[in-house]
Coordinates of C-alpha atoms in Angstrom, one line a residue:
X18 CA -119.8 31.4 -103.0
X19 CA -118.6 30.0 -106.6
X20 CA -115.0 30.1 -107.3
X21 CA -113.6 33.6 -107.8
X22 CA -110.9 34.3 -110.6
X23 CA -107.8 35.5 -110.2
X24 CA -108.2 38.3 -112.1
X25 CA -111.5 39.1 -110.5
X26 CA -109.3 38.5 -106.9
X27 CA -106.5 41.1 -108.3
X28 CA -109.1 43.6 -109.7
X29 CA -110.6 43.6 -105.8
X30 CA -107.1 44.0 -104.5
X31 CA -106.0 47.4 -106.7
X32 CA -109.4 48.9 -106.3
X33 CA -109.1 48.9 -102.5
X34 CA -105.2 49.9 -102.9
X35 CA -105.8 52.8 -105.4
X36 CA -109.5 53.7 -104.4
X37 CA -110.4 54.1 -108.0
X38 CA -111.6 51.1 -110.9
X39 CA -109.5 54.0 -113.4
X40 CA -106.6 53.2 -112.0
X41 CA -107.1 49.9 -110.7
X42 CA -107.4 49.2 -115.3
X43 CA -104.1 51.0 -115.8
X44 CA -102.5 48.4 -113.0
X45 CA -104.0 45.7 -114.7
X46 CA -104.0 46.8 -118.7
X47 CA -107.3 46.4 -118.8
X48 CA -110.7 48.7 -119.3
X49 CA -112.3 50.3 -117.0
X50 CA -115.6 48.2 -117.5
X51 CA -113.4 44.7 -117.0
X52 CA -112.9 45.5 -113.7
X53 CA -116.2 46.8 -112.9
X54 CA -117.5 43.6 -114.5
X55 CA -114.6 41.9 -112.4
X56 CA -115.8 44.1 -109.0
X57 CA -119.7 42.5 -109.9
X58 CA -119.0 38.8 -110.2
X59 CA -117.4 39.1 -107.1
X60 CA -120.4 41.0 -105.9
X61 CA -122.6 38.2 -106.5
X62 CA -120.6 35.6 -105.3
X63 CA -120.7 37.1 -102.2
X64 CA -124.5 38.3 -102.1
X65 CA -123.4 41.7 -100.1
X66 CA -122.4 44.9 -101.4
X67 CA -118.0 45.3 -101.8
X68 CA -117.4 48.4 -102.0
X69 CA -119.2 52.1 -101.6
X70 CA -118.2 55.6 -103.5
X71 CA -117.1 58.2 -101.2
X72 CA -116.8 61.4 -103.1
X73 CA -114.3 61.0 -106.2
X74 CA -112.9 57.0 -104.1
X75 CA -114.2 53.6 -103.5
X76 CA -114.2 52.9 -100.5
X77 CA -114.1 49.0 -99.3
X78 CA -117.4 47.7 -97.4
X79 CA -116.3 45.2 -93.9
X80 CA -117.2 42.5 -96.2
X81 CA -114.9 44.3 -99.1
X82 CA -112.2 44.7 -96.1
X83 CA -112.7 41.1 -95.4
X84 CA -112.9 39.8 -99.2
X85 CA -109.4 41.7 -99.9
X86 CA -107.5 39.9 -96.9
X87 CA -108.6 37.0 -98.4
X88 CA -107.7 37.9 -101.8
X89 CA -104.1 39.1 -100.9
X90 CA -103.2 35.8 -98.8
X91 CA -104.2 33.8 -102.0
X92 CA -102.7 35.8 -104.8
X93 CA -99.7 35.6 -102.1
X94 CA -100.0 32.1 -102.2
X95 CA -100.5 31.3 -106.0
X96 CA -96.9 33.4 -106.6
X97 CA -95.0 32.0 -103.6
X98 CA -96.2 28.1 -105.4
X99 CA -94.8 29.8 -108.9
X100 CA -91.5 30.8 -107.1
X101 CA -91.0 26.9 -105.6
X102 CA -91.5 25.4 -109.0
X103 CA -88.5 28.1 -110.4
X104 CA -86.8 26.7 -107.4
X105 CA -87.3 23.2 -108.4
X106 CA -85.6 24.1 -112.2
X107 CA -82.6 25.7 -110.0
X108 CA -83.8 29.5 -110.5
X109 CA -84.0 31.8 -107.1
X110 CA -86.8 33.8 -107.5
X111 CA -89.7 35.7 -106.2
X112 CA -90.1 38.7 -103.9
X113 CA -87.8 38.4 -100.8
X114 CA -90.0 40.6 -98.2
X115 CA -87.7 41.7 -95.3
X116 CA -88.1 44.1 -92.6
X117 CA -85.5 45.6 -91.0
X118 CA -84.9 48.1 -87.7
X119 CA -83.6 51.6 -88.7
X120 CA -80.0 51.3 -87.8
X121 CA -79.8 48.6 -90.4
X122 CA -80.8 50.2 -93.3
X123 CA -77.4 51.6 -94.3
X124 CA -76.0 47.8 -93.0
X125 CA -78.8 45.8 -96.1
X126 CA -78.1 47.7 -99.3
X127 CA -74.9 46.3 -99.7
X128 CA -75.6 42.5 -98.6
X129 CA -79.1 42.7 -100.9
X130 CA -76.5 44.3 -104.1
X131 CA -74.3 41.3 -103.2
X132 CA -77.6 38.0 -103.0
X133 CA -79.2 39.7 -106.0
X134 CA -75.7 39.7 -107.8
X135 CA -76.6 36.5 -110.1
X136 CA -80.2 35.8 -109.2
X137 CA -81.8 38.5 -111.6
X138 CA -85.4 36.8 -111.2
X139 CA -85.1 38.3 -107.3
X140 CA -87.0 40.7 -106.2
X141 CA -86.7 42.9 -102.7
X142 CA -89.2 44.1 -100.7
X143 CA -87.3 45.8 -97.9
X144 CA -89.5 47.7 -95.2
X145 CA -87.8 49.9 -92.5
X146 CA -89.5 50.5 -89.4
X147 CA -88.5 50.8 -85.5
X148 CA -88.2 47.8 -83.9
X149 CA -92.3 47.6 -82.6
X150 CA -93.0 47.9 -86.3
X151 CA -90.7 45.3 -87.1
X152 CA -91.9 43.0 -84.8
X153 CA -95.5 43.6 -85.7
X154 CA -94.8 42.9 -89.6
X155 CA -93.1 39.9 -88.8
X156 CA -96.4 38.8 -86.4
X157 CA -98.5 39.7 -89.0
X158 CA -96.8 37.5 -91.6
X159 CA -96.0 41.1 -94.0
X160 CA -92.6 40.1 -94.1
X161 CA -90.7 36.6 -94.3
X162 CA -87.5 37.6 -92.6
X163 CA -86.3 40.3 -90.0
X164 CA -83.2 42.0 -89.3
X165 CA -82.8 43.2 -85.5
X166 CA -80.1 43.3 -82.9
X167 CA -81.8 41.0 -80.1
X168 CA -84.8 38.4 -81.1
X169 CA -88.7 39.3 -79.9
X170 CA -89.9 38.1 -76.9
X171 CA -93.4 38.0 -78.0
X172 CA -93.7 34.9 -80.3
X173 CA -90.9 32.3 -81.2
X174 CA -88.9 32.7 -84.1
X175 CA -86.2 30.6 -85.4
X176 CA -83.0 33.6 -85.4
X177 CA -79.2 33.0 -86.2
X178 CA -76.5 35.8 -85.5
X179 CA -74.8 36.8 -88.6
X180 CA -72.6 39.3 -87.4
X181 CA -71.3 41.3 -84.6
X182 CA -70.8 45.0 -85.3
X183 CA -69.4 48.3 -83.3
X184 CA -70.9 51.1 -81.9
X185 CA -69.4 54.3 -81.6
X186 CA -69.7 57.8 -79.6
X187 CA -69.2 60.5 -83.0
X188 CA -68.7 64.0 -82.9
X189 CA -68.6 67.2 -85.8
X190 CA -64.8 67.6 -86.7
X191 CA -63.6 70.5 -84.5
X192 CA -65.5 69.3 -81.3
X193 CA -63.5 70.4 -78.5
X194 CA -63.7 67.1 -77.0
X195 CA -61.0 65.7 -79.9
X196 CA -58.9 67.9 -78.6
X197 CA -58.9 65.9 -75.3
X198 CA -56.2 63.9 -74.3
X199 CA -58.8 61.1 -72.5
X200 CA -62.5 61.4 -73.1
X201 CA -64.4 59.5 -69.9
X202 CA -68.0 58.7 -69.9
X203 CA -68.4 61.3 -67.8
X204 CA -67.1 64.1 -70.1
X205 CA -69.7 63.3 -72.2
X206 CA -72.2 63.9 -70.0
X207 CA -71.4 67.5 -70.5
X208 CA -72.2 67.6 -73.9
X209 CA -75.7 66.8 -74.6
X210 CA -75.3 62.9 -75.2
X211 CA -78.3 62.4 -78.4
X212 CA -79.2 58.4 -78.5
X213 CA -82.4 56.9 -79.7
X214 CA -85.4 56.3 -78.3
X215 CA -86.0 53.4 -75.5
X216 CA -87.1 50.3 -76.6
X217 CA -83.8 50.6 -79.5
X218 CA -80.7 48.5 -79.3
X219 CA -78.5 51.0 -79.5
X220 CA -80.0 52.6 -76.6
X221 CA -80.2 49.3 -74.6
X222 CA -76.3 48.9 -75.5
X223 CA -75.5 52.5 -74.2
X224 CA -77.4 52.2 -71.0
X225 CA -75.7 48.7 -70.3
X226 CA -72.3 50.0 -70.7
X227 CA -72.8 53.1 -68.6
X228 CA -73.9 50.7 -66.2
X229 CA -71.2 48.5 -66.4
X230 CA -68.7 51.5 -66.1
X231 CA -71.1 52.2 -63.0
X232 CA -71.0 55.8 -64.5
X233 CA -74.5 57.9 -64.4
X234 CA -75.6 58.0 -67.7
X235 CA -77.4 61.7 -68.6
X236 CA -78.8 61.7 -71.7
X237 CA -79.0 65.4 -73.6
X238 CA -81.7 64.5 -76.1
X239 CA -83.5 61.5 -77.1
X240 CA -84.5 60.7 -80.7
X241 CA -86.5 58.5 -83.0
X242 CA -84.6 58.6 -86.1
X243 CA -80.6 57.9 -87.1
X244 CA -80.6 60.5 -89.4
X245 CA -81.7 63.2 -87.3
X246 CA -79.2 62.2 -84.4
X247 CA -76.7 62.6 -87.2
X248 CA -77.8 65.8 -88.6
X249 CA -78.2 67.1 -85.0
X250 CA -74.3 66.4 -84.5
X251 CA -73.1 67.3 -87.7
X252 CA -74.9 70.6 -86.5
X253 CA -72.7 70.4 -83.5
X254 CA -75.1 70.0 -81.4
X255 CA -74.1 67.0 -79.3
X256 CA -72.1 63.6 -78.9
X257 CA -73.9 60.7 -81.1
X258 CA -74.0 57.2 -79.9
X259 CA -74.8 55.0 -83.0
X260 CA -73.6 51.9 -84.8
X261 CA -70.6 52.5 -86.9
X262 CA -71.8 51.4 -90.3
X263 CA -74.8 53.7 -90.0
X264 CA -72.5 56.4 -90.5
X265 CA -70.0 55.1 -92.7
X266 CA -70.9 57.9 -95.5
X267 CA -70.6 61.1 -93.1
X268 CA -67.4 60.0 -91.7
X269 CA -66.3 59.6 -95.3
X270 CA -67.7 62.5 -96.2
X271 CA -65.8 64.5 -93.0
X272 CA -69.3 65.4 -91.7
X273 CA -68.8 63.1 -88.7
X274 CA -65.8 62.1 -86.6
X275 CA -65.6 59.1 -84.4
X276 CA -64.6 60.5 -80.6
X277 CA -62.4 57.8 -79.3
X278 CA -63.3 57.1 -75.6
X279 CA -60.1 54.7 -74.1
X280 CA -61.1 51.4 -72.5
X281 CA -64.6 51.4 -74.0
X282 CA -65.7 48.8 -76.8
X283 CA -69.2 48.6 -77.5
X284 CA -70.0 45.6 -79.6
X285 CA -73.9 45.0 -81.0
X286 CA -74.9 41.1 -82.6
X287 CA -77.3 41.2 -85.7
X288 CA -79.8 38.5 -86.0
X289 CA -81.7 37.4 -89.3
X290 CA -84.8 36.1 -88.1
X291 CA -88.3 34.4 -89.1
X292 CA -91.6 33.0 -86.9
X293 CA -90.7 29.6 -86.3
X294 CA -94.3 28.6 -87.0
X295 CA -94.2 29.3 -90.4
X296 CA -92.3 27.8 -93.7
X297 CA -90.6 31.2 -95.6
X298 CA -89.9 30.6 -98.9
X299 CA -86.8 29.5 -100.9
X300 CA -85.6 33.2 -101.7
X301 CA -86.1 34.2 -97.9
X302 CA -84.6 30.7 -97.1
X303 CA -81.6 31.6 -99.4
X304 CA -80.9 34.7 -97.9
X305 CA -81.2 34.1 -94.6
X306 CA -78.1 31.4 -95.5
X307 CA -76.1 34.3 -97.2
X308 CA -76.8 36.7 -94.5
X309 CA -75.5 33.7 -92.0
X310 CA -72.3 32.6 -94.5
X311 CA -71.4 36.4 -95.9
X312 CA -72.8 38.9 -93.5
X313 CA -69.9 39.9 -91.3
X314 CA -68.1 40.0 -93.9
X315 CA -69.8 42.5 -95.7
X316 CA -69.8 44.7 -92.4
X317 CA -66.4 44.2 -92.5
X318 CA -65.5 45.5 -95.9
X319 CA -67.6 48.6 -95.1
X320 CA -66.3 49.3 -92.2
X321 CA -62.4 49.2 -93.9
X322 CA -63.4 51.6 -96.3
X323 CA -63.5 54.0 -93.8
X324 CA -60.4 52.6 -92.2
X325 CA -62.4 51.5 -89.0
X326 CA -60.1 50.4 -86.2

């Protein structure tokens, strides 16, 4: 094959995101017939057919598939080497790609608001995912850095705690448990107990400390998502067992009280994480420093706004 343009490389890559050469031109600023032309060369480089129409789409071909992999992982490439020379003038840039497990999407916001603060030529790409789909961006090199509470198993990766943080048992104000001079582990029991789903590590933390307490745990309902555990029991419809700072806004807001159980103290680490195989760059580099140097006490001053004790 003779050399492909970048351009010709980029027209590939939006056709097979958009399905359409119309709007793969309006990505680009370009006609319609540029990226056709662009779609051809690459065509005949090859010497196989790219793509195929199916109904009103273009559809990739297995050699299209396997063109646009390519294409992605050098137009990947060709910006990540623009970003290191801005890093050799002194300027953070580039696209900081970062995955993160679901309990830690209300922790980022405020640490990304804080490392952009300054460094206007950053840019975030911040994916959200259970902590299988973390994992499996993070294998997959679709992300440089990952936020989770306990490092994968499956493949090495070079992790640093940046912050320890509490979990919590939360209840709608007016549970009749507040009114409870002592809530036990037990008492919960009794009161449909929602917690997420196995494999999560605020459902390893809740099954450890039951254990420890050598109390049965019984769990009432088991779910997938933060938010709906926290719409469930604003709803009254159970006890919550979730990291404070995901819930920082409805205990604010009144929508969620914290049901204090005596003698129990749940602490959770964060780790900010990459594949030790591979060189991130200098923006994930950069943050995975100011998560290390200023995470916990981010957490921190969210957690005081709520007056967290």
């Amino acid at each position: 094959m003779y050399p492909a343009s970048f351009k010709q490389l980029q027209a590939l890559q939006l056709v097979a995101r958009h399905q359409s050469v119309s709007r793969a031109a309006e990505a680009m600023h370009v006609t319609q017939p540029a990226v056709s032309l662009h779609l051809k060369q690459l065509e005949d480089a090859a010497g196989v057919p790219l793509t195929r129409r199916q109904g009103r789409n273009i559809q990739m071909t297995a050699a299209g598939e396997l063109l646009v992999g390519y294409a992605e992982r050098i137009l990947g490439l060709w910006e990540e080497a623009g970003d290191e020379i801005a890093a050799l003038k002194g300027v953070t840039s580039g696209t900081l790609r970062i995955g993160a497990v679901m309990t830690a999407e209300h922790l980022l916001p405020p640490m990304l608001v804080r490392f952009t603060t300054g460094r206007p030529h950053v840019r975030i790409k911040l994916q959200v995912g259970s902590r299988p789909e973390v994992i499996g961006m993070l294998s997959r090199d679709e992300i440089d850095l990952a936020i989770m509470g306990t490092p994968p198993r499956e493949f090495p990766t070079s992790a640093s705690r940046f912050a320890r943080h509490p979990m919590a048992f939360f209840v709608a104000p007016g549970h009749p448990l507040l009114a409870q001079r002592a809530v036990t582990l037990a008492d919960i029991a009794a009161h449909n107990l929602l917690v997420r789903e196995r494999g999560s590590g605020t459902r390893a933390a809740i099954e450890r400390r039951y254990e420890e307490e050598g109390v049965a745990l019984a769990i009432g309902s088991e779910l997938s998502s933060n938010e709906a555990i926290k719409q469930m029991t604003a709803a009254g419809l159970g006890v919550a067992f979730l990291s404070v700072h995901a819930c920082t806004l409805e205990v604010r807001n009144r929508l969620l009280s914290v049901l204090p159980v005596p003698g129990v103290v749940v602490q959770g680490e964060w780790h900010v994480m990459h594949k030790a195989a591979r060189a991130i760059p200098t923006v994930a580099a950069s943050f995975h420093e100011f998560m290390v140097e200023h995470g916990q006490q981010v957490i921190s001053d969210e957690l005081e706004s709520i007056a967290w004790k």
